[in-house]
Short mmCIF file of C-alpha atoms and ligand atoms in Angstrom, two decimals:
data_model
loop_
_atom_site.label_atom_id
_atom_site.label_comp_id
_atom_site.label_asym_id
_atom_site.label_seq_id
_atom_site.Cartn_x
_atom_site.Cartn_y
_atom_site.Cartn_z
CA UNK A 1 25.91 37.32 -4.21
CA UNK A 2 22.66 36.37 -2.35
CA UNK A 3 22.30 32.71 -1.44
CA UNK A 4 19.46 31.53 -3.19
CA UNK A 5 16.37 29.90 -1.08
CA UNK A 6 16.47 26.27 -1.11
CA UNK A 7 13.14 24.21 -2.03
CA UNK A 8 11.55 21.59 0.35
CA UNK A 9 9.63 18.50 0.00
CA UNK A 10 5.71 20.04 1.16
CA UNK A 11 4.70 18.87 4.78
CA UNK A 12 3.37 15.50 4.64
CA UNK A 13 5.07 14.80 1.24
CA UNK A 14 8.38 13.19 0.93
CA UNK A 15 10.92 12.12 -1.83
CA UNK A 16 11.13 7.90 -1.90
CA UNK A 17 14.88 6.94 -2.14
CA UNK A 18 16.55 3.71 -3.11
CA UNK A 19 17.55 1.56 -1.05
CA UNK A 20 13.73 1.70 0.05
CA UNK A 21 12.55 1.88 -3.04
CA UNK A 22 13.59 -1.68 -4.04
CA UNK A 23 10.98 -2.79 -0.90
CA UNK A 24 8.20 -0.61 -2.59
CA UNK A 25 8.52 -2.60 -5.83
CA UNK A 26 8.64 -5.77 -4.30
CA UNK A 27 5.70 -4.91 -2.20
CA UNK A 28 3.77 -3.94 -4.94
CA UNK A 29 4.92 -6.87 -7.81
CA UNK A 30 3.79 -9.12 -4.67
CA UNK A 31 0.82 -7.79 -4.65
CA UNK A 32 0.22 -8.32 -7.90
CA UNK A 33 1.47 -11.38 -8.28
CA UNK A 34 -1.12 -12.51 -5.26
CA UNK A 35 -4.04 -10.41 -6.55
CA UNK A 36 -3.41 -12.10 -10.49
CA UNK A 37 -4.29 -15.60 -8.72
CA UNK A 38 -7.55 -14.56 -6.86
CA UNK A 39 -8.36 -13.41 -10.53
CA UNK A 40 -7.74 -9.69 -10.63
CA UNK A 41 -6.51 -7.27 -13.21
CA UNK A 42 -5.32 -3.74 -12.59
CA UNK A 43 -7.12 -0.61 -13.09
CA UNK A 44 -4.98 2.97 -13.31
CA UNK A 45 -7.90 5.57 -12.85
CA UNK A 46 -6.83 9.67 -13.38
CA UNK A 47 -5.43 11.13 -9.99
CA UNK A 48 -8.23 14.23 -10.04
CA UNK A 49 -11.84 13.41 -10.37
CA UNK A 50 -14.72 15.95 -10.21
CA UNK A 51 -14.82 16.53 -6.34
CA UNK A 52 -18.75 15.75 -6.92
CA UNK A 53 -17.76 12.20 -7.58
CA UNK A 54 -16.40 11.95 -3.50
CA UNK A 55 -18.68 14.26 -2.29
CA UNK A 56 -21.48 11.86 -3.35
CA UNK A 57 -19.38 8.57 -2.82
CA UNK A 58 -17.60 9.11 0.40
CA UNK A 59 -20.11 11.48 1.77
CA UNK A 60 -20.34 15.27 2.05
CA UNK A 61 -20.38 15.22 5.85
CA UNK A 62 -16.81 13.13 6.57
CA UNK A 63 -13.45 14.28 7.40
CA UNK A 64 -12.06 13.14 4.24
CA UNK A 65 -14.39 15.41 1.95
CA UNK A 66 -15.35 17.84 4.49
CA UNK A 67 -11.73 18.88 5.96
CA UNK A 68 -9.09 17.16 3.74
CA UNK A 69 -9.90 16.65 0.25
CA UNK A 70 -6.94 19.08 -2.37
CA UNK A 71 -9.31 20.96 -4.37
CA UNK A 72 -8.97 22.96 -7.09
CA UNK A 73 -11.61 25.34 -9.51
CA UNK A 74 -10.37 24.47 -13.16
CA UNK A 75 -11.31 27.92 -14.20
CA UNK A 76 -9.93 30.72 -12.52
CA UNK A 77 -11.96 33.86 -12.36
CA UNK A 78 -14.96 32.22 -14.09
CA UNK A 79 -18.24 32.36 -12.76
CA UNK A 80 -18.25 29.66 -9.54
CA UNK A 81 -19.78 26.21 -11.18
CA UNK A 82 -19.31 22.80 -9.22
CA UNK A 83 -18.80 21.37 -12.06
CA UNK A 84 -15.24 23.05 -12.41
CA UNK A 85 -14.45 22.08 -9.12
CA UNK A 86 -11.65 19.29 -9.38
CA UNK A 87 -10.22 17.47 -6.31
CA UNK A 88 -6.89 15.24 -6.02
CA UNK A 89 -8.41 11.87 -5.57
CA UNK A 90 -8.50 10.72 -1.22
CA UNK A 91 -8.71 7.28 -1.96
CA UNK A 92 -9.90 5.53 -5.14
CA UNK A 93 -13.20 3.62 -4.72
CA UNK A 94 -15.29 6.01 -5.96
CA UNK A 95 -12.86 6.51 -9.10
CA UNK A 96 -13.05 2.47 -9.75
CA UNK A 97 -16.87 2.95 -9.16
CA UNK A 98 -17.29 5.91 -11.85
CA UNK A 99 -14.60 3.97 -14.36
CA UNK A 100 -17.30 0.68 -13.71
CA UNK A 101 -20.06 2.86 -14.66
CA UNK A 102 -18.21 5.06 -17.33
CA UNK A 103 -17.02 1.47 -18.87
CA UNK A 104 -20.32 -0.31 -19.04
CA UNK A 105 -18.52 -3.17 -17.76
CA UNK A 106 -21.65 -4.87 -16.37
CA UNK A 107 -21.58 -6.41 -19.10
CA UNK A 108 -17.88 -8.02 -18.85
CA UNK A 109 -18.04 -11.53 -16.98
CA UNK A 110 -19.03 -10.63 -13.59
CA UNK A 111 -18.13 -10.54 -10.99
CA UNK A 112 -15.44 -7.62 -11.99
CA UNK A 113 -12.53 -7.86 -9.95
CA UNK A 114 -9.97 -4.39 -10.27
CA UNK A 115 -6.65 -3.37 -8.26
CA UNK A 116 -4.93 -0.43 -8.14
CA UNK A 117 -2.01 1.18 -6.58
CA UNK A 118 -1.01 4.76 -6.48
CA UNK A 119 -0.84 7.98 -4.31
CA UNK A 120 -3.88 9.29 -2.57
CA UNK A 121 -4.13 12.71 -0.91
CA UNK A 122 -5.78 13.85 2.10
CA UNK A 123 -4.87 17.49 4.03
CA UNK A 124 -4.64 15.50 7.57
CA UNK A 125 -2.07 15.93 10.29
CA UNK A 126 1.15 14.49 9.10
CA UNK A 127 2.76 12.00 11.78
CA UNK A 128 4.75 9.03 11.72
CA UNK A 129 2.96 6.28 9.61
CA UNK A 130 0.44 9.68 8.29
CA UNK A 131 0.69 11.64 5.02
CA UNK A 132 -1.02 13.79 2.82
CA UNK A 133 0.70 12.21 0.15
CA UNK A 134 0.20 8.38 0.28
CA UNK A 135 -0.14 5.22 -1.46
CA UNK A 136 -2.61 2.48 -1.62
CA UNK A 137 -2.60 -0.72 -3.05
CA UNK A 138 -6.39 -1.70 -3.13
CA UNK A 139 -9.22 -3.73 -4.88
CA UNK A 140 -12.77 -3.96 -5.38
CA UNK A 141 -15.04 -6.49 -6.18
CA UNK A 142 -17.69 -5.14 -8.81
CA UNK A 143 -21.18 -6.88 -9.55
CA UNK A 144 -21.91 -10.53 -8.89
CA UNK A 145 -23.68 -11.48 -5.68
CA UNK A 146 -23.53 -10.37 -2.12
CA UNK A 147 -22.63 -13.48 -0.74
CA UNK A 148 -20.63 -13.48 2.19
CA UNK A 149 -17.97 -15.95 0.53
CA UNK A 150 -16.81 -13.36 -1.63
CA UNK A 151 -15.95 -10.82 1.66
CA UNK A 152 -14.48 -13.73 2.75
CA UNK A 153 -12.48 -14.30 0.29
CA UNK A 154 -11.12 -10.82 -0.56
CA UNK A 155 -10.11 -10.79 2.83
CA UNK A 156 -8.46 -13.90 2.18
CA UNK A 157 -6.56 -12.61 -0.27
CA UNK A 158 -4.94 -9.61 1.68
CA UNK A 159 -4.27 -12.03 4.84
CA UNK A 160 -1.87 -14.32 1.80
CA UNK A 161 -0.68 -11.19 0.80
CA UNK A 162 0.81 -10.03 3.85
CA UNK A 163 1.92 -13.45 4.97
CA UNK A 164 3.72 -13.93 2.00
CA UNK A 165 5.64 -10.50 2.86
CA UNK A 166 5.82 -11.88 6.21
CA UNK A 167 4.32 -8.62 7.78
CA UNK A 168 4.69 -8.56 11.34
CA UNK A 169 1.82 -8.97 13.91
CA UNK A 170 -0.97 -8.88 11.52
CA UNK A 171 -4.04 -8.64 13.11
CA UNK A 172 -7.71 -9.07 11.61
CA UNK A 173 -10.75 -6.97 13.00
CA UNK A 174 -14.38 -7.03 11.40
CA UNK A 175 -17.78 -5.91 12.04
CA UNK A 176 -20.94 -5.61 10.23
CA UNK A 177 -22.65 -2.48 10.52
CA UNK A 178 -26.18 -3.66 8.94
CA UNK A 179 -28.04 -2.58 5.93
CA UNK A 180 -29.03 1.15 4.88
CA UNK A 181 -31.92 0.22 2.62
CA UNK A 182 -33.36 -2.41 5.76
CA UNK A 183 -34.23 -1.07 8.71
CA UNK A 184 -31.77 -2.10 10.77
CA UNK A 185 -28.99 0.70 10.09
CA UNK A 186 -31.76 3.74 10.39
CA UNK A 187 -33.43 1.76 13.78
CA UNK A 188 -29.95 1.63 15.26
CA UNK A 189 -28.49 4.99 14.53
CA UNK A 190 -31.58 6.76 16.09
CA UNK A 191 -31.20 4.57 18.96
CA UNK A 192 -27.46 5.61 19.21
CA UNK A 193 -28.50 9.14 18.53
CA UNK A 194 -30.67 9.12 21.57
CA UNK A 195 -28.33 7.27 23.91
CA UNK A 196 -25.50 9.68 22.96
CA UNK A 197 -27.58 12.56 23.48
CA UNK A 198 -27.98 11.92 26.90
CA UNK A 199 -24.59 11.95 27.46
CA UNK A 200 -23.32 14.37 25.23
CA UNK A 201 -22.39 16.73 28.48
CA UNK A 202 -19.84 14.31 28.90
CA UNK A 203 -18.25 13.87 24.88
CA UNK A 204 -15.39 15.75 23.89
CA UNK A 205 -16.35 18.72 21.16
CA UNK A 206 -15.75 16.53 17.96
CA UNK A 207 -18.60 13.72 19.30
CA UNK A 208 -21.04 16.22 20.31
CA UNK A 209 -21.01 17.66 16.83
CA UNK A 210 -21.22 13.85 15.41
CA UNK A 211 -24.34 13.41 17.39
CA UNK A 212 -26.35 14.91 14.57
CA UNK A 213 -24.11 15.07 11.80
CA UNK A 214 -23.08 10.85 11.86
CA UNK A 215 -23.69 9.56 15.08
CA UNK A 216 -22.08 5.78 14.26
CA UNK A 217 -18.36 7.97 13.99
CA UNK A 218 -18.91 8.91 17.89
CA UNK A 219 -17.72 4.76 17.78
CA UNK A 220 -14.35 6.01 16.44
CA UNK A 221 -13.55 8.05 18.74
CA UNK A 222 -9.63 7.34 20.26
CA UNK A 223 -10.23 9.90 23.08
CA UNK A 224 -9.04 8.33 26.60
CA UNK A 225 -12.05 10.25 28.47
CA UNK A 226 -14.45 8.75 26.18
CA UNK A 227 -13.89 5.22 25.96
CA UNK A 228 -16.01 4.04 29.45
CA UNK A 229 -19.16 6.27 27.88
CA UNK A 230 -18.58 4.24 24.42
CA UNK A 231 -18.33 1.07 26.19
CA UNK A 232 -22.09 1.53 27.72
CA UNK A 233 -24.25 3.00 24.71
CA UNK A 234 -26.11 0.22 22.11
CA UNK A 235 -24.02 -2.13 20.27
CA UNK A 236 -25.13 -2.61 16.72
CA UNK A 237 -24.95 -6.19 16.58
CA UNK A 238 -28.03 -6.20 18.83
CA UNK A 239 -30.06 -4.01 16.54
CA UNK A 240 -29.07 -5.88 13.06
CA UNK A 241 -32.45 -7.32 11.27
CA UNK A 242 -32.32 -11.14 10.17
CA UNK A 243 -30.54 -10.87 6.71
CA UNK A 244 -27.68 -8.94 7.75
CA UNK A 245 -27.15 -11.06 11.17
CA UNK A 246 -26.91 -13.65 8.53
CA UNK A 247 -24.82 -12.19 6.37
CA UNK A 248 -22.55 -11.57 8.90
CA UNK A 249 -22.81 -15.02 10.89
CA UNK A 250 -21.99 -16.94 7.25
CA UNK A 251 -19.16 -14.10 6.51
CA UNK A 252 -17.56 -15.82 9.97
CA UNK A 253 -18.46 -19.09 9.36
CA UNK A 254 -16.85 -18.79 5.81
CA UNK A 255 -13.63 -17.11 7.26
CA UNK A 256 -13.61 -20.29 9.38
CA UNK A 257 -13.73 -21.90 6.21
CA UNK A 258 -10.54 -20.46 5.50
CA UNK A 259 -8.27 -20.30 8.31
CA UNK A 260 -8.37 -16.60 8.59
CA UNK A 261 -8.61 -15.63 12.56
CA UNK A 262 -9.70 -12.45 13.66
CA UNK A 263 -11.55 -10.32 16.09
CA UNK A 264 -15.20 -8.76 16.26
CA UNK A 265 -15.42 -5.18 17.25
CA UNK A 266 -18.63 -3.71 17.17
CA UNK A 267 -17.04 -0.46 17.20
CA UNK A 268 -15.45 -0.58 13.72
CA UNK A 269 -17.23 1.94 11.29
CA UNK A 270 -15.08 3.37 9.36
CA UNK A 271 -14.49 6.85 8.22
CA UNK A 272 -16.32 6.67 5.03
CA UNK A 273 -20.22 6.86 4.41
CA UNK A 274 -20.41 3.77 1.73
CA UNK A 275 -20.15 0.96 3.73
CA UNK A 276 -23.08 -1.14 4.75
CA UNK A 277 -22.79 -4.69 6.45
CA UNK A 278 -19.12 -5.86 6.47
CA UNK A 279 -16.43 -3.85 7.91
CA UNK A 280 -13.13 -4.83 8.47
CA UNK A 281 -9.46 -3.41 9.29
CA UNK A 282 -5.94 -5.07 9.65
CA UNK A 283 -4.08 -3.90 12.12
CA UNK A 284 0.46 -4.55 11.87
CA UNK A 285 3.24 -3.94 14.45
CA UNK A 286 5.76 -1.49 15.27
CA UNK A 287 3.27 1.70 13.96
CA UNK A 288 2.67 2.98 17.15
CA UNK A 289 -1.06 5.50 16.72
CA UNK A 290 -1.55 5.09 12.91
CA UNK A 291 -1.19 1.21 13.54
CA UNK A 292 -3.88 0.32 10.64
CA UNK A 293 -2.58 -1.07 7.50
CA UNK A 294 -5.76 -2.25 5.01
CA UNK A 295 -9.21 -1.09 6.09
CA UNK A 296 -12.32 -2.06 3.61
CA UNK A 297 -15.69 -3.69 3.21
CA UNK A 298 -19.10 -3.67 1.43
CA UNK A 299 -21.11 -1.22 -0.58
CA UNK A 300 -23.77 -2.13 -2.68
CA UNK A 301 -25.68 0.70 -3.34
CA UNK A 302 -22.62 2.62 -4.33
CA UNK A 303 -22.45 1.99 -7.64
CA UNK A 304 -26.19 3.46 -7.93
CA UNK A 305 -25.82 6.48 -6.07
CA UNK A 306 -23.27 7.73 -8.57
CA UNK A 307 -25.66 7.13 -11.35
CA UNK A 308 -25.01 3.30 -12.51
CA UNK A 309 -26.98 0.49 -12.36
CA UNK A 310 -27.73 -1.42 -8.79
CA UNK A 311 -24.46 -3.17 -7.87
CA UNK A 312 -22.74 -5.11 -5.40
CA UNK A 313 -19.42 -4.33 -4.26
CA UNK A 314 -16.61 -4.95 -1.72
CA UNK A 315 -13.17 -4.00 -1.23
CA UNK A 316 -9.89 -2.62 0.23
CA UNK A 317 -7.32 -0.23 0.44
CA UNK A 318 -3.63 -0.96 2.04
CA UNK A 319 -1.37 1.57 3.41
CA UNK A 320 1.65 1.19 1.74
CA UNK A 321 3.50 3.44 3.46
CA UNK A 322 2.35 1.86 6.50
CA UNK A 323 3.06 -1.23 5.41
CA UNK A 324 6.70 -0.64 4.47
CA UNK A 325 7.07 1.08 7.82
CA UNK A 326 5.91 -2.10 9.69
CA UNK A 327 8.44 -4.55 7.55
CA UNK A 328 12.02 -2.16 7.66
CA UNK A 329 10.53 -2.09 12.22
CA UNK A 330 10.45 -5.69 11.38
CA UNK A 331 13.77 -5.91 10.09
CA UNK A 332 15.26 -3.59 12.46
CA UNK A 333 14.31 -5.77 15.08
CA UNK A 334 16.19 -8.94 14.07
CA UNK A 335 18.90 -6.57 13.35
CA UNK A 336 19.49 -7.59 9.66
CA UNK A 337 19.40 -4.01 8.89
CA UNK A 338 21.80 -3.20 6.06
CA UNK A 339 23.91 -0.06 5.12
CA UNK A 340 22.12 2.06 2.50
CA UNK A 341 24.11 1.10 -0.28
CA UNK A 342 24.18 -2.86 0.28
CA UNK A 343 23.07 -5.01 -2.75
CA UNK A 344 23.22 -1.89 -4.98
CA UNK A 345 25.74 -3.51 -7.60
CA UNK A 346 27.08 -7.25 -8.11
CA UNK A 347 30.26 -6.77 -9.88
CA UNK A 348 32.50 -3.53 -10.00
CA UNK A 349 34.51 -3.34 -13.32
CA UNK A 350 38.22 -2.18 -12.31
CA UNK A 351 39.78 -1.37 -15.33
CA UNK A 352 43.23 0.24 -15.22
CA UNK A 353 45.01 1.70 -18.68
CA UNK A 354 43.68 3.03 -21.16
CA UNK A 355 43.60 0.11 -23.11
CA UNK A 356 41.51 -1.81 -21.23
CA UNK A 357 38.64 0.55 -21.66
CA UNK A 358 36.55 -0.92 -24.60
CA UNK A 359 37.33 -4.58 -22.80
CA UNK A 360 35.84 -3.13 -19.65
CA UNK A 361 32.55 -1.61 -21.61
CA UNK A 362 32.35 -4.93 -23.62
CA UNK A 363 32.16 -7.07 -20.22
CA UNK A 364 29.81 -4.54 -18.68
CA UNK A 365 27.10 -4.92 -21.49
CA UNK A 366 27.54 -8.56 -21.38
CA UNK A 367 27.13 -8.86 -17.68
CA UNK A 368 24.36 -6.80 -17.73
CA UNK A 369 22.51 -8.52 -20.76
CA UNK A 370 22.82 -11.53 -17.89
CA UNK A 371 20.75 -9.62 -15.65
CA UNK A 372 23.98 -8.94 -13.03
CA UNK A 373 24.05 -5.27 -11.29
CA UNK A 374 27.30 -3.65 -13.09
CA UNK A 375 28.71 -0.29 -11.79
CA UNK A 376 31.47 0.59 -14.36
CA UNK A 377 33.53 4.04 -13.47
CA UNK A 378 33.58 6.60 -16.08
CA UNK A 379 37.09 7.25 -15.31
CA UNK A 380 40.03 5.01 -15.30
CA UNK A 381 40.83 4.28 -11.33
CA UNK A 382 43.93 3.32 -9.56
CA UNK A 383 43.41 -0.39 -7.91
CA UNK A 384 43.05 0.59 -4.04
CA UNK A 385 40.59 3.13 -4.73
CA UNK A 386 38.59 1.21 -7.35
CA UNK A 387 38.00 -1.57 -4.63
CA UNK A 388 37.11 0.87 -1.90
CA UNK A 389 34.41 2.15 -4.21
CA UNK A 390 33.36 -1.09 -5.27
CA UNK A 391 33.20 -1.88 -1.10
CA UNK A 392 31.17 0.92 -0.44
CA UNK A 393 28.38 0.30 -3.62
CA UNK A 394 28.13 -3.48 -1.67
CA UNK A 395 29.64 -5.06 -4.81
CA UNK A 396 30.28 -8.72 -4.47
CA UNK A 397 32.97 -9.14 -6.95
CA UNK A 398 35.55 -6.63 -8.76
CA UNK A 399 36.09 -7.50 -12.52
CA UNK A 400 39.99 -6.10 -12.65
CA UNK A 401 41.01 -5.09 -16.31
CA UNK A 402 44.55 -4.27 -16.53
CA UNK A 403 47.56 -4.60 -19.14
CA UNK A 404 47.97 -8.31 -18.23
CA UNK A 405 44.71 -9.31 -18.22
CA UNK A 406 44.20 -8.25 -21.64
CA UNK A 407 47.58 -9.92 -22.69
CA UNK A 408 46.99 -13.23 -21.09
CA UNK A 409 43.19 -12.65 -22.53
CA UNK A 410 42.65 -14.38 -18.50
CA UNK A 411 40.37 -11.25 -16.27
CA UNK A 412 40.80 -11.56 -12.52
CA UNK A 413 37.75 -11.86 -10.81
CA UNK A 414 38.15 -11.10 -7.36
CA UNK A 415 35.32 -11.96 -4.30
CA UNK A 416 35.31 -8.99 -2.28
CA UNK A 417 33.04 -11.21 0.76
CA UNK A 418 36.00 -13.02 1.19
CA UNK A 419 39.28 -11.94 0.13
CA UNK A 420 39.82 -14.81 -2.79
CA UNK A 421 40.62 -14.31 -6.26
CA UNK A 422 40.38 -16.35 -9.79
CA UNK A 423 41.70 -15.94 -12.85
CA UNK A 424 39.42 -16.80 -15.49
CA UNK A 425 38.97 -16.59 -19.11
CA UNK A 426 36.82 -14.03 -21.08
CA UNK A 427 34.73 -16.34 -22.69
CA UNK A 428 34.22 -17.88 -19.24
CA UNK A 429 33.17 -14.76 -17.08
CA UNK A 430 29.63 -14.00 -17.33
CA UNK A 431 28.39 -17.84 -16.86
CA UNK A 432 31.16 -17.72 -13.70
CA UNK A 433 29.40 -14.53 -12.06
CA UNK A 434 26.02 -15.64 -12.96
CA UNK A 435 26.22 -18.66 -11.30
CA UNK A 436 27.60 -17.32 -7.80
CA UNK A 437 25.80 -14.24 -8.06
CA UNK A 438 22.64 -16.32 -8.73
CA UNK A 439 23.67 -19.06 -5.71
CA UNK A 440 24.68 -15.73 -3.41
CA UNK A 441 21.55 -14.25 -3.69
CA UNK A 442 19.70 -17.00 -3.58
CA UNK A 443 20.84 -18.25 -0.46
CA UNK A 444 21.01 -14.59 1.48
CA UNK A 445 16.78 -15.10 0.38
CA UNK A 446 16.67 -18.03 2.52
CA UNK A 447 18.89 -16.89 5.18
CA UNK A 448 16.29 -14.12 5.32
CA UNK A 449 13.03 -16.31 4.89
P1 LIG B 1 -9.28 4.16 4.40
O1 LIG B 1 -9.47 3.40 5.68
O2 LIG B 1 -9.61 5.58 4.37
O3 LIG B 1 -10.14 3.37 3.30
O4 LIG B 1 -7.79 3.95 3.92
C1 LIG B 1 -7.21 2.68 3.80
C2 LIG B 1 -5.81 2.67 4.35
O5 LIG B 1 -5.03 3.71 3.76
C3 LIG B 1 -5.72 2.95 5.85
O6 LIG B 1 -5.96 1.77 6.60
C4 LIG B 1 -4.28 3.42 5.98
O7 LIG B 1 -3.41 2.28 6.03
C5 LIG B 1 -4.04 4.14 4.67
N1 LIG B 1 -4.13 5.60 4.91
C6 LIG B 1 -5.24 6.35 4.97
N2 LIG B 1 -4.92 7.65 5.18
C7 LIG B 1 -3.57 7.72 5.25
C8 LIG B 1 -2.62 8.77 5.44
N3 LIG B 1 -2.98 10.05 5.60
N4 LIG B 1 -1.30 8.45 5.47
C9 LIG B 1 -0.90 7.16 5.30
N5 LIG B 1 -1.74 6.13 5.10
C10 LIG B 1 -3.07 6.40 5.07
C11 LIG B 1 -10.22 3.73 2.00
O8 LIG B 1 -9.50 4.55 1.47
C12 LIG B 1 -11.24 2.93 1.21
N6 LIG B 1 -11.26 3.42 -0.18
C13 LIG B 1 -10.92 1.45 1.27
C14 LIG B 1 -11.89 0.61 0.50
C15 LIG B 1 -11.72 0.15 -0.75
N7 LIG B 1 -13.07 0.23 0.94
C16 LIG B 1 -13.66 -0.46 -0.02
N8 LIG B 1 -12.86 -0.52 -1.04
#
């Protein structure tokens, strides 16, 4: 008989298991958790969106909507119409954006503050720490004012959010990158534009074709042999007009204001066309080349050039993938790595006979209604190999049913940490597991802390 072919995960996707998986919902229930305090509720826009919609938003002539976006035509073999042209959504600002419009809600108390989490998609080069299927936890900040406290703030907000996960080398750059309606964006990029063009014998392929197409990317560039060049052409900083050098002197003084350190790097752009003034990216350990974990910043104007009323906005996007990455290095590193199946299950019901069956399914439901982690075999096990399986789930105690347990109406409960066991009455189990399940856990959270 001919072996059937096996299926694979697609390159750059992958399957998320458990144990990891616990991490990814405690990562995100943080996060919301965090972003509920600093006011925010959570948005769950469609994963496709016209591919207009990011052609418009994130610009026609970036990598994302140029090279990477998943695109589909809705209706095969129909005469070619953009309008059929669907795309699986690269990030999600633009979606929040359309929803804000869509939604009218400039008239809900502004400003409107939105998260979302969820996979994103982008065709790039897959690599440790990069996918083309990812997730994002992000937020924006829709209407209100422009006032430098509130890009304070939101950065506030993802600095508390990774501190309470205690994320690992968390580093804070920003940058402000001046207004597209003022002068000073236009003034600078044509100064750029000239500066690089005298050079441009000396860029790599990828600038040279920048120099007209966006000029401020030619900043982004990683490549070893252009880094000196970068280092002498115009810094934008020098070229902002008065408003934005005041934005962006009050958007330090009011991270000051907060506590929040970081770094300026006139370099910082960012690969997508909305921004204007503030930039920023946060940078974690132990993600070697794809080391950014939250990039964001402002765009007014946005909200308008996808047919809405004038609008401020700011925001962010984490990598959770990223992020997860940078807390198991984290964890590898103080070596409290555990085995895959630690902390699956609390208590192992052992029940032996057949008699003790319906006991054993009784005590499972009522362990369970306490919130305790209950792995109950479907078959009747002899007692060495029921507590080697309840060893290798990481159970903490094994509920043992047998004939005399059920006589004496007395279960033994014994603590497979460290060796002892109790004898203790039906009535009397769940509150006895509760409470050292409850104490065990909660002092393994401190231990880790
Ligand atoms: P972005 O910088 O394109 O911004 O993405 C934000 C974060 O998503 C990155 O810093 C990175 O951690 C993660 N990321 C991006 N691409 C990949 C990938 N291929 N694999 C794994 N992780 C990835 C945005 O998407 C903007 N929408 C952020 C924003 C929101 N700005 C304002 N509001």
């Amino acid at each position: 008989m001919a072996t059937k072919a096996k299926f694979q995960a697609i390159k750059g996707t992958r399957d998320l298991l458990p144990p990891e998986t616990e991490l990814w919902n405690r990562v995100e229930t943080t996060a919301c958790e965090v972003f509920r305090t600093f006011g925010f509720g959570e948005i769950r826009p469609p994963i496709f969106e016209p591919t207009e919609l990011f052609r418009r938003a994130v610009g026609g002539e970036t990598d994302i909507v140029s090279k990477e976006m998943y695109t589909i035509e809705d209706k095969p073999g129909g005469p070619p119409d953009p309008s059929d042209s669907l795309s699986l959504r690269p990030e999600a600002t633009a979606s929040v954006c359309r929803a804000y419009i869509e939604h009218n809600m400039q008239q809900w108390p502004a400003p409107v503050k939105l998260y979302y989490r969820g996979p994103m998609f982008r065709r790039e080069r897959p690599q440790k720490g990069r996918y083309r299927q990812f997730y994002q936890i992000g937020a924006e900040v829709l209407g209100g004012s422009d006032r430098p406290g509130i890009d304070a703030e939101v950065i506030e907000m993802v600095m508390t959010f990774f501190e309470r996960l205690e994320l690992p080398g968390v580093e804070l750059e920003i940058n402000s990158i001046g207004h597209s309606a003022a002068n000073c964006r236009r003034g600078y990029v044509e100064k750029l534009r000239a500066a690089l063009l005298e050079v441009q014998d000396r860029l790599g392929a990828d600038s040279q074709r920048r120099i007209l197409t966006n000029p401020l990317r030619v900043l982004d560039s990683k490549l070893d042999d252009e880094q000196a060049i970068i280092a002498t052409l115009p810094k934008i900083g020098d070229g902002l007009c008065d408003e934005c050098k005041a934005h962006y002197a009050e958007l330090k003084r009011q991270l000051d204001l907060r506590g929040v350190a970081f770094r300026e790097n006139w370099r910082l752009v960012r690969g997508l066309d909305y921004y204007m003034r503030t930039t920023f990216e946060i940078t974690a350990r132990g993600l070697g080349s794809q080391n950014a974990v939250c990039g964001g910043g402002r765009y007014d104007g946005l909200v308008e050039l996808l047919g809405g009323p004038p609008t401020k906005g700011i925001g962010f996007a984490i990598g959770e993938d990223r992020l997860i990455l940078s807390l198991l290095e984290a964890k590898k590193e103080t070596a409290r790595e555990e085995s895959p199946a630690a902390g699956r299950s609390d208590v192992y019901v052992a029940w032996m006979g057949k008699g003790s069956e319906p006991a054993a399914i009784r005590a499972a439901r009522k362990l369970r209604e306490a919130g305790l982690r209950v792995e109950l075999p479907a078959a009747e096990q002899k007692f060495g190999k029921a507590l080697g399986q309840a060893d290798k789930l990481g159970a903490r105690f094994a509920l043992i049913l047998g004939e005399d347990e059920l006589e004496s109406g007395r279960w033994t409960l014994k603590n497979l940490q460290d060796g002892t066991q109790e004898k203790v009455s039906e009535g009397a189990v769940v509150e006895f597991l509760r409470d050292r399940v409850a104490g065990n856990r909660w002092s393994r959270e401190t231990r880790d802390r």
